Amino acid sequence: MTYEIIKELTTTKKDKTPDHQLGFGKRFTDHMFSMDYEEGKGWHNAKITEYKPIELSPAATVLHYGQAVFEGLKAYATEAGEILLFRPDQNFKRLNRSNERLCIPAIDEEFALYALKELLQIDRDWVPTSEGTSLYIRPFIIATEPYLGVSPAKNYKFMIIMSPVGSYYAEGINPIKILVEQHYVRAVAGGTGEAKAGGNYASSLKGSELANAQGYAQTLWLDGKEHQYVEEVGSMNIFFKIAGKVITPALNGSILAGITRDSMINVLKSKNIPVEERKIAFLEIVEAANNGTLEEVFGTGTAAVISPVGYLKWSDGAIDVNNGQIGEVTQMLYDTLTGIQYGKLEDTFGWTIKL
Amino acid sequence: MTYEIIKELTTTKKDKTPDHQLGFGKRFTDHMFSMDYEEGKGWHNAKITEYKPIELSPAATVLHYGQAVFEGLKAYATEAGEILLFRPDQNFKRLNRSNERLCIPAIDEEFALYALKELLQIDRDWVPTSEGTSLYIRPFIIATEPYLGVSPAKNYKFMIIMSPVGSYYAEGINPIKILVEQHYVRAVAGGTGEAKAGGNYASSLKGSELANAQGYAQTLWLDGKEHQYVEEVGSMNIFFKIAGKVITPALNGSILAGITRDSMINVLKSKNIPVEERKIAFLEIVEAANNGTLEEVFGTGTAAVISPVGYLKWSDGAIDVNNGQIGEVTQMLYDTLTGIQYGKLEDTFGWTIKL
Ligand SMILES: Cc1ncc(COP(=O)(O)O)c(C=O)c1O
Ligand SMILES: Cc1ncc(COP(=O)(O)O)c(C=O)c1O
């Protein structure tokens, strides 16, 4: 940690939105972190300043060739007034894996976490305290070189912005309806699916738009090669409980290695609930539904926490899961995860860090 | 055409780089075009202003989810001092097809062309005149809404910037060496390969970097499903001449529908040279090389014009094409295309428009 953070704090603080009016990702705290990269010079110019627009050349690589990566994590307020982060080291590790795939220079993971903590300390009063609310944290890196040739940029900007977010389940945990996408593809092996890179999300917009228009909350993506194997859902990994065993797609190179996914696998193991990571044909889920062994379906992700799935629709039919009710294991995972994140349960895994 | 263009021109003109020192995409003209989109209001605020940095919210969609599309075309100076555009209507058509895939609102193609001509008129003296030089034009659209939810943005910016570019073949047309990429994938059917969208290029950086490091100018991409069928090259479509017949991959949804590609197919047909668009297994090319019927290989694209390929390397071997010399048909296409673009040949196809 040889960087110094220049702090140019603002004295004009923004009004805060009441917790019950918080949505997702529309309001931002008073400050942001930024740091620049220049070929030959490396990462430098670490700063915490007022949250404000940035200036970019119209020829900046990120605007043309999508050379950009991001992360998403949350800070949680405990009843005791402490602030907890959930496995933030994993986010910066994954950011560097995304960097590697997108030819973006690695960041110093330890320094990034230090910078995040400094920023959080300054905007500490932005962490909402009502049940289920949190402060969403978005680290991201964009290529800023003003050059239209298609090649890795020589200049980058690493930023962290933060947004207070409402409870995903303000109206209770209601199982969602999902549409299985059989035409559009989010990512394919050899592509960037494993990275948290813009292109995957840009590619997913069309399918999501069609799903939303038909009343589905999310899209279930199938593999890009055969359109047969389950990949993941919008911004969640997916799990199925079949005949007492929990299964989830293996990390095959085209899905995101979710940190919630990894955590839930560990919780399941700690409770001696059988869990398997492997290739899963969508037809297998259909069969399990038909023979009555499909017990639960749920998604895992930082934004949506644990999200029960109550209905799956595909071209040839539909599946009702657990009569549209949240399942036992899903509920247990939700309680365990949020319990640890909000400091209500003992963190036996050592996942949280205190600010 | 119901829009009006506000013109805020600059009086401080930048120095121009001498033609022989022009590279690609690093210098920009004095002015740029921009126009905004807002949900409910549509496209508005069309402006030609000084070329200068833009302000973006750090939460702008384009920086996180890659919702952005672009185009590339050129203006050519004729010996008579006229300025020609090559099929610009096709670029704005394709921009709208890209928009459709990326959930970006359509632009008015006619107005876009009108705006481009106005901009060109203002920066007319930026079109370089030396042999092989041109003014590269980059229309692009970026999502600007400051919102971290993954959904199509409600605000966009459409811009046109222009960059004088040197001759791609200042040192003569030397056939390039290409590496066949067998691991990384640029795009897959159902993805965004057909659109000129950032994610495809971001995904391609890694393969290109590895190819460049081994001394290859470009990557030949294979299909994302079976890694067996020829797709395209970096920023060019690819053609093979085998036993007198020219073949090129069909527009299958994962490759870009190049405007040069389409034009060259038409030139070939007009000269009664057999040409076929179809699925092409890479092994077919290997076999043709082995039995001596592979006569020519070339790429087509706005930046590189017609680019002969002299050497193809893949995991199991390598192919020398036409002893590393430019082939007859390749040369004919190059002469015909540049002849039309620079106004030296009669434009029997009606492809060019005069400023
Ligand atoms: C595509 C995708 N899959 C899965 C996830 C879940 O990952 P995590 O649990 O780390 O939030 C996310 C969200 O981060 C995502 O964007
Ligand atoms: C991926 C890709 N393929 C092919 C091409 C060639 O297209 P065009 O001939 O329209 O320039 C380009 C460049 O525009 C491209 O980016």
XYZ file of C-alpha atoms in Angstrom, chain B:
355
model
C -36.183 16.001 -41.146
C -37.742 18.148 -38.522
C -34.649 18.725 -36.418
C -32.608 21.865 -36.468
C -28.879 21.773 -35.904
C -27.523 24.369 -33.510
C -24.035 25.374 -34.598
C -21.539 26.615 -32.052
C -18.361 26.692 -34.107
C -14.881 27.254 -32.811
C -12.545 29.944 -34.078
C -9.418 28.349 -32.642
C -8.557 25.733 -35.214
C -6.134 22.967 -34.387
C -2.922 22.442 -36.355
C -3.163 19.657 -38.875
C -0.762 16.734 -38.900
C 1.123 16.292 -42.193
C -0.480 13.500 -44.235
C 2.546 11.201 -44.026
C 2.461 11.340 -40.236
C -1.218 10.458 -39.899
C -1.877 7.246 -38.039
C -5.337 5.854 -37.281
C -7.893 7.303 -34.892
C -5.659 9.438 -32.685
C -6.309 12.947 -34.005
C -9.702 14.503 -34.386
C -11.106 17.374 -36.416
C -12.189 20.733 -34.978
C -15.859 19.876 -34.594
C -18.233 17.121 -33.585
C -21.942 16.443 -33.872
C -24.080 15.468 -30.895
C -27.737 14.863 -30.199
C -29.571 13.719 -27.082
C -32.372 11.280 -26.436
C -34.719 11.393 -23.506
C -37.621 9.035 -22.921
C -40.826 10.832 -23.760
C -39.022 13.577 -25.636
C -37.224 11.535 -28.301
C -34.092 12.680 -30.097
C -33.434 16.401 -29.702
C -30.747 19.007 -29.112
C -28.827 18.373 -32.365
C -25.618 20.368 -32.236
C -22.353 20.881 -34.026
C -19.774 22.181 -31.553
C -16.062 22.242 -30.972
C -14.566 18.748 -30.564
C -14.240 18.492 -26.801
C -14.626 16.155 -23.805
C -18.125 15.177 -22.754
C -19.494 15.029 -19.230
C -20.996 11.778 -18.025
C -22.426 10.657 -14.722
C -20.168 7.988 -13.158
C -23.359 5.895 -13.072
C -24.066 6.261 -16.833
C -25.248 2.936 -18.286
C -22.558 2.858 -20.996
C -19.802 2.749 -18.363
C -21.282 -0.290 -16.620
C -23.411 -2.331 -18.991
C -21.883 -1.569 -22.384
C -25.093 -0.279 -23.902
C -23.502 1.425 -26.907
C -23.207 0.984 -30.670
C -21.013 2.528 -33.324
C -20.308 2.820 -37.026
C -17.253 3.493 -39.168
C -17.076 5.020 -42.631
C -14.769 7.302 -44.558
C -14.758 10.473 -46.632
C -12.374 10.469 -49.587
C -10.868 13.452 -51.426
C -10.826 13.141 -55.209
C -8.121 14.625 -57.408
C -10.668 17.152 -58.613
C -11.022 18.429 -55.044
C -14.405 16.861 -54.398
C -15.279 14.879 -51.292
C -16.964 11.490 -51.625
C -18.745 9.289 -49.111
C -19.040 5.552 -49.770
C -22.509 4.101 -49.127
C -23.098 6.150 -45.948
C -26.814 5.234 -45.990
C -25.763 1.631 -45.318
C -23.880 2.678 -42.205
C -26.874 4.434 -40.699
C -29.093 1.478 -41.625
C -26.705 -0.841 -39.852
C -26.519 1.538 -36.889
C -30.262 1.159 -36.515
C -29.995 -2.627 -36.724
C -27.381 -2.478 -33.960
C -29.706 -0.171 -32.006
C -32.486 -2.710 -32.276
C -30.343 -5.503 -30.806
C -29.039 -3.297 -27.995
C -32.479 -1.842 -27.098
C -31.389 1.660 -28.148
C -34.006 3.927 -29.754
C -33.708 4.207 -33.542
C -32.237 7.323 -35.099
C -33.613 9.079 -38.169
C -31.255 7.732 -40.837
C -31.862 10.542 -43.279
C -31.306 13.198 -40.685
C -28.129 11.463 -39.497
C -26.741 11.597 -43.035
C -27.750 15.240 -43.335
C -26.026 16.015 -40.013
C -22.893 14.177 -41.137
C -22.795 16.232 -44.344
C -23.179 19.468 -42.397
C -20.341 18.455 -40.084
C -18.168 17.424 -43.032
C -18.829 20.707 -44.775
C -17.592 22.586 -41.708
C -14.462 20.440 -41.299
C -13.998 19.928 -45.028
C -10.353 20.993 -44.960
C -9.609 18.095 -42.602
C -10.056 15.516 -45.383
C -6.464 14.616 -46.259
C -5.525 14.497 -49.939
C -2.435 12.289 -50.225
C -2.748 8.887 -51.902
C -4.554 6.405 -49.703
C -5.439 8.842 -46.928
C -9.016 9.596 -45.874
C -11.159 11.052 -43.133
C -12.446 8.314 -40.847
C -15.944 9.029 -39.541
C -17.204 7.514 -36.287
C -20.919 7.839 -35.523
C -21.780 6.287 -32.145
C -24.525 6.151 -29.543
C -24.012 5.746 -25.808
C -26.501 5.168 -22.974
C -26.170 8.035 -20.504
C -28.835 7.444 -17.860
C -27.333 7.534 -14.347
C -28.879 4.291 -13.095
C -27.298 1.048 -11.929
C -30.270 -1.213 -12.625
C -29.683 -3.556 -15.570
C -32.268 -2.361 -18.076
C -32.317 -0.307 -21.287
C -31.449 3.304 -20.429
C -33.865 6.193 -20.755
C -31.224 8.648 -22.001
C -28.749 8.448 -24.871
C -26.239 10.557 -26.739
C -25.646 10.179 -30.487
C -22.350 11.631 -31.658
C -20.243 11.863 -34.788
C -16.513 12.451 -34.488
C -13.994 12.439 -37.336
C -10.323 11.559 -37.582
C -7.949 12.067 -40.539
C -6.206 8.738 -41.198
C -3.075 7.780 -43.051
C -2.797 5.249 -45.825
C -3.185 1.718 -44.505
C -0.764 0.701 -47.214
C 1.825 3.482 -47.048
C 4.523 0.861 -47.524
C 2.728 -1.062 -50.258
C 0.155 -3.807 -49.926
C 1.879 -6.512 -47.939
C -0.115 -9.660 -47.258
C -0.686 -10.091 -43.535
C -0.207 -13.058 -41.221
C -3.233 -14.249 -39.316
C -3.617 -16.511 -36.293
C -6.665 -18.774 -36.141
C -8.116 -18.398 -32.632
C -9.306 -21.729 -31.267
C -10.008 -20.907 -27.649
C -11.432 -17.407 -27.274
C -14.702 -16.483 -28.947
C -15.756 -13.094 -30.294
C -19.477 -13.734 -30.615
C -22.006 -16.536 -30.866
C -25.366 -16.896 -32.605
C -27.994 -15.329 -30.313
C -25.406 -12.854 -29.004
C -24.476 -9.436 -30.367
C -21.993 -10.429 -33.101
C -24.159 -9.004 -35.859
C -24.307 -5.625 -34.115
C -21.479 -3.129 -34.043
C -21.520 -3.128 -30.256
C -18.638 -2.667 -27.830
C -18.917 -6.056 -26.143
C -17.790 -7.938 -29.260
C -14.660 -5.841 -29.464
C -13.979 -6.027 -25.723
C -14.233 -9.806 -26.000
C -11.811 -9.839 -28.938
C -9.004 -7.915 -27.198
C -7.517 -10.923 -25.424
C -7.212 -13.069 -28.548
C -5.788 -10.158 -30.542
C -3.263 -9.393 -27.838
C -2.031 -12.991 -27.866
C -1.913 -12.997 -31.685
C -0.019 -9.700 -31.816
C 2.468 -10.917 -29.235
C 3.285 -13.836 -31.545
C 3.742 -11.571 -34.542
C 0.333 -11.966 -36.168
C -1.484 -8.881 -37.423
C -4.968 -10.213 -36.752
C -7.081 -13.047 -35.378
C -9.314 -15.265 -37.494
C -12.371 -16.001 -35.360
C -14.151 -19.333 -35.527
C -17.778 -19.910 -34.552
C -18.625 -19.940 -30.849
C -20.464 -23.242 -30.917
C -18.113 -25.741 -32.489
C -14.942 -23.718 -33.050
C -14.906 -25.165 -36.563
C -16.448 -22.628 -38.889
C -14.824 -19.476 -40.169
C -16.397 -16.240 -38.941
C -14.381 -13.098 -39.607
C -11.117 -11.306 -38.871
C -10.599 -8.496 -36.314
C -12.402 -5.729 -38.151
C -12.721 -7.364 -41.549
C -14.860 -9.950 -43.250
C -12.921 -12.771 -44.874
C -12.918 -14.250 -48.390
C -11.213 -17.300 -49.863
C -10.632 -18.053 -53.541
C -10.596 -21.806 -54.094
C -10.320 -23.350 -57.569
C -11.540 -20.203 -59.257
C -14.506 -19.653 -56.969
C -14.669 -17.022 -54.239
C -16.352 -18.023 -50.952
C -17.135 -16.037 -47.821
C -19.053 -16.932 -44.644
C -22.796 -16.314 -44.921
C -24.394 -13.729 -42.639
C -25.285 -16.143 -39.859
C -26.126 -13.767 -37.043
C -22.753 -13.773 -35.344
C -20.634 -11.913 -37.911
C -20.848 -8.301 -38.959
C -22.605 -7.596 -42.263
C -19.683 -5.616 -43.672
C -20.507 -2.961 -46.214
C -17.222 -3.598 -47.997
C -18.115 -7.310 -47.994
C -21.429 -6.624 -49.684
C -19.808 -4.269 -52.166
C -17.109 -6.775 -53.119
C -19.658 -9.538 -53.641
C -21.389 -7.202 -56.079
C -18.153 -6.353 -57.881
C -17.308 -10.053 -58.212
C -20.756 -10.804 -59.628
C -20.474 -7.910 -62.081
C -17.212 -9.424 -63.351
C -18.745 -12.895 -63.596
C -16.427 -14.312 -60.995
C -18.319 -17.029 -59.127
C -18.942 -16.060 -55.510
C -20.722 -17.993 -52.793
C -21.862 -17.001 -49.290
C -22.067 -20.067 -47.089
C -20.917 -21.850 -43.956
C -17.193 -22.585 -44.295
C -15.392 -25.130 -42.138
C -11.817 -24.130 -41.449
C -10.809 -27.676 -42.400
C -12.088 -26.986 -45.887
C -9.495 -24.232 -46.204
C -6.798 -26.563 -44.914
C -7.797 -29.194 -47.472
C -7.794 -26.664 -50.300
C -4.323 -25.564 -49.248
C -3.177 -29.183 -49.163
C -4.516 -30.043 -52.589
C -3.248 -26.839 -54.120
C -6.613 -25.208 -54.892
C -6.444 -22.390 -52.308
C -5.577 -19.450 -54.530
C -6.242 -16.285 -52.566
C -7.336 -15.120 -49.120
C -8.308 -11.543 -48.296
C -10.168 -9.448 -45.766
C -12.544 -6.558 -46.459
C -13.340 -3.612 -44.220
C -13.606 0.153 -44.150
C -10.348 0.672 -42.247
C -8.181 -1.877 -44.049
C -9.918 -1.664 -47.459
C -8.930 -4.991 -49.095
C -6.241 -6.773 -47.175
C -4.492 -9.795 -48.682
C -3.686 -12.612 -46.259
C -0.393 -14.383 -46.933
C -0.153 -16.790 -44.032
C -2.618 -18.556 -41.749
C -1.454 -20.273 -38.565
C -3.483 -22.589 -36.389
C -2.734 -25.083 -33.624
C -1.924 -27.940 -35.982
C -0.129 -26.205 -38.794
C 0.172 -23.255 -41.108
C -0.831 -22.284 -44.624
C 1.184 -20.164 -47.032
C -1.206 -18.424 -49.388
C -0.108 -17.611 -52.945
C 3.554 -17.546 -51.853
C 2.791 -14.555 -49.645
C 1.914 -12.457 -52.719
C -1.276 -10.482 -53.358
C -3.552 -12.442 -55.732
C -5.103 -11.270 -58.983
C -8.685 -11.067 -57.766
C -7.591 -9.375 -54.529
C -5.692 -6.773 -56.529
C -8.640 -6.257 -58.901
C -11.020 -5.728 -55.968
C -8.607 -3.330 -54.305
C -8.221 -1.315 -57.512
C -11.955 -1.282 -58.188
C -12.937 -0.316 -54.635
C -10.345 2.424 -54.158
C -10.959 3.564 -57.751
C -14.627 4.140 -56.944
C -13.990 5.581 -53.482
C -11.484 8.159 -54.721
C -13.470 8.980 -57.853
C -10.914 7.568 -60.275
C -13.237 4.942 -61.710
C -16.763 5.398 -62.901
C -19.156 4.509 -60.060
C -21.426 2.185 -62.038
C -23.006 0.923 -58.815
C -24.130 4.328 -57.591
C -22.313 3.839 -54.298
C -20.666 7.201 -53.746
C -22.313 10.456 -52.860
C -20.698 13.838 -53.302
C -20.555 16.367 -50.534
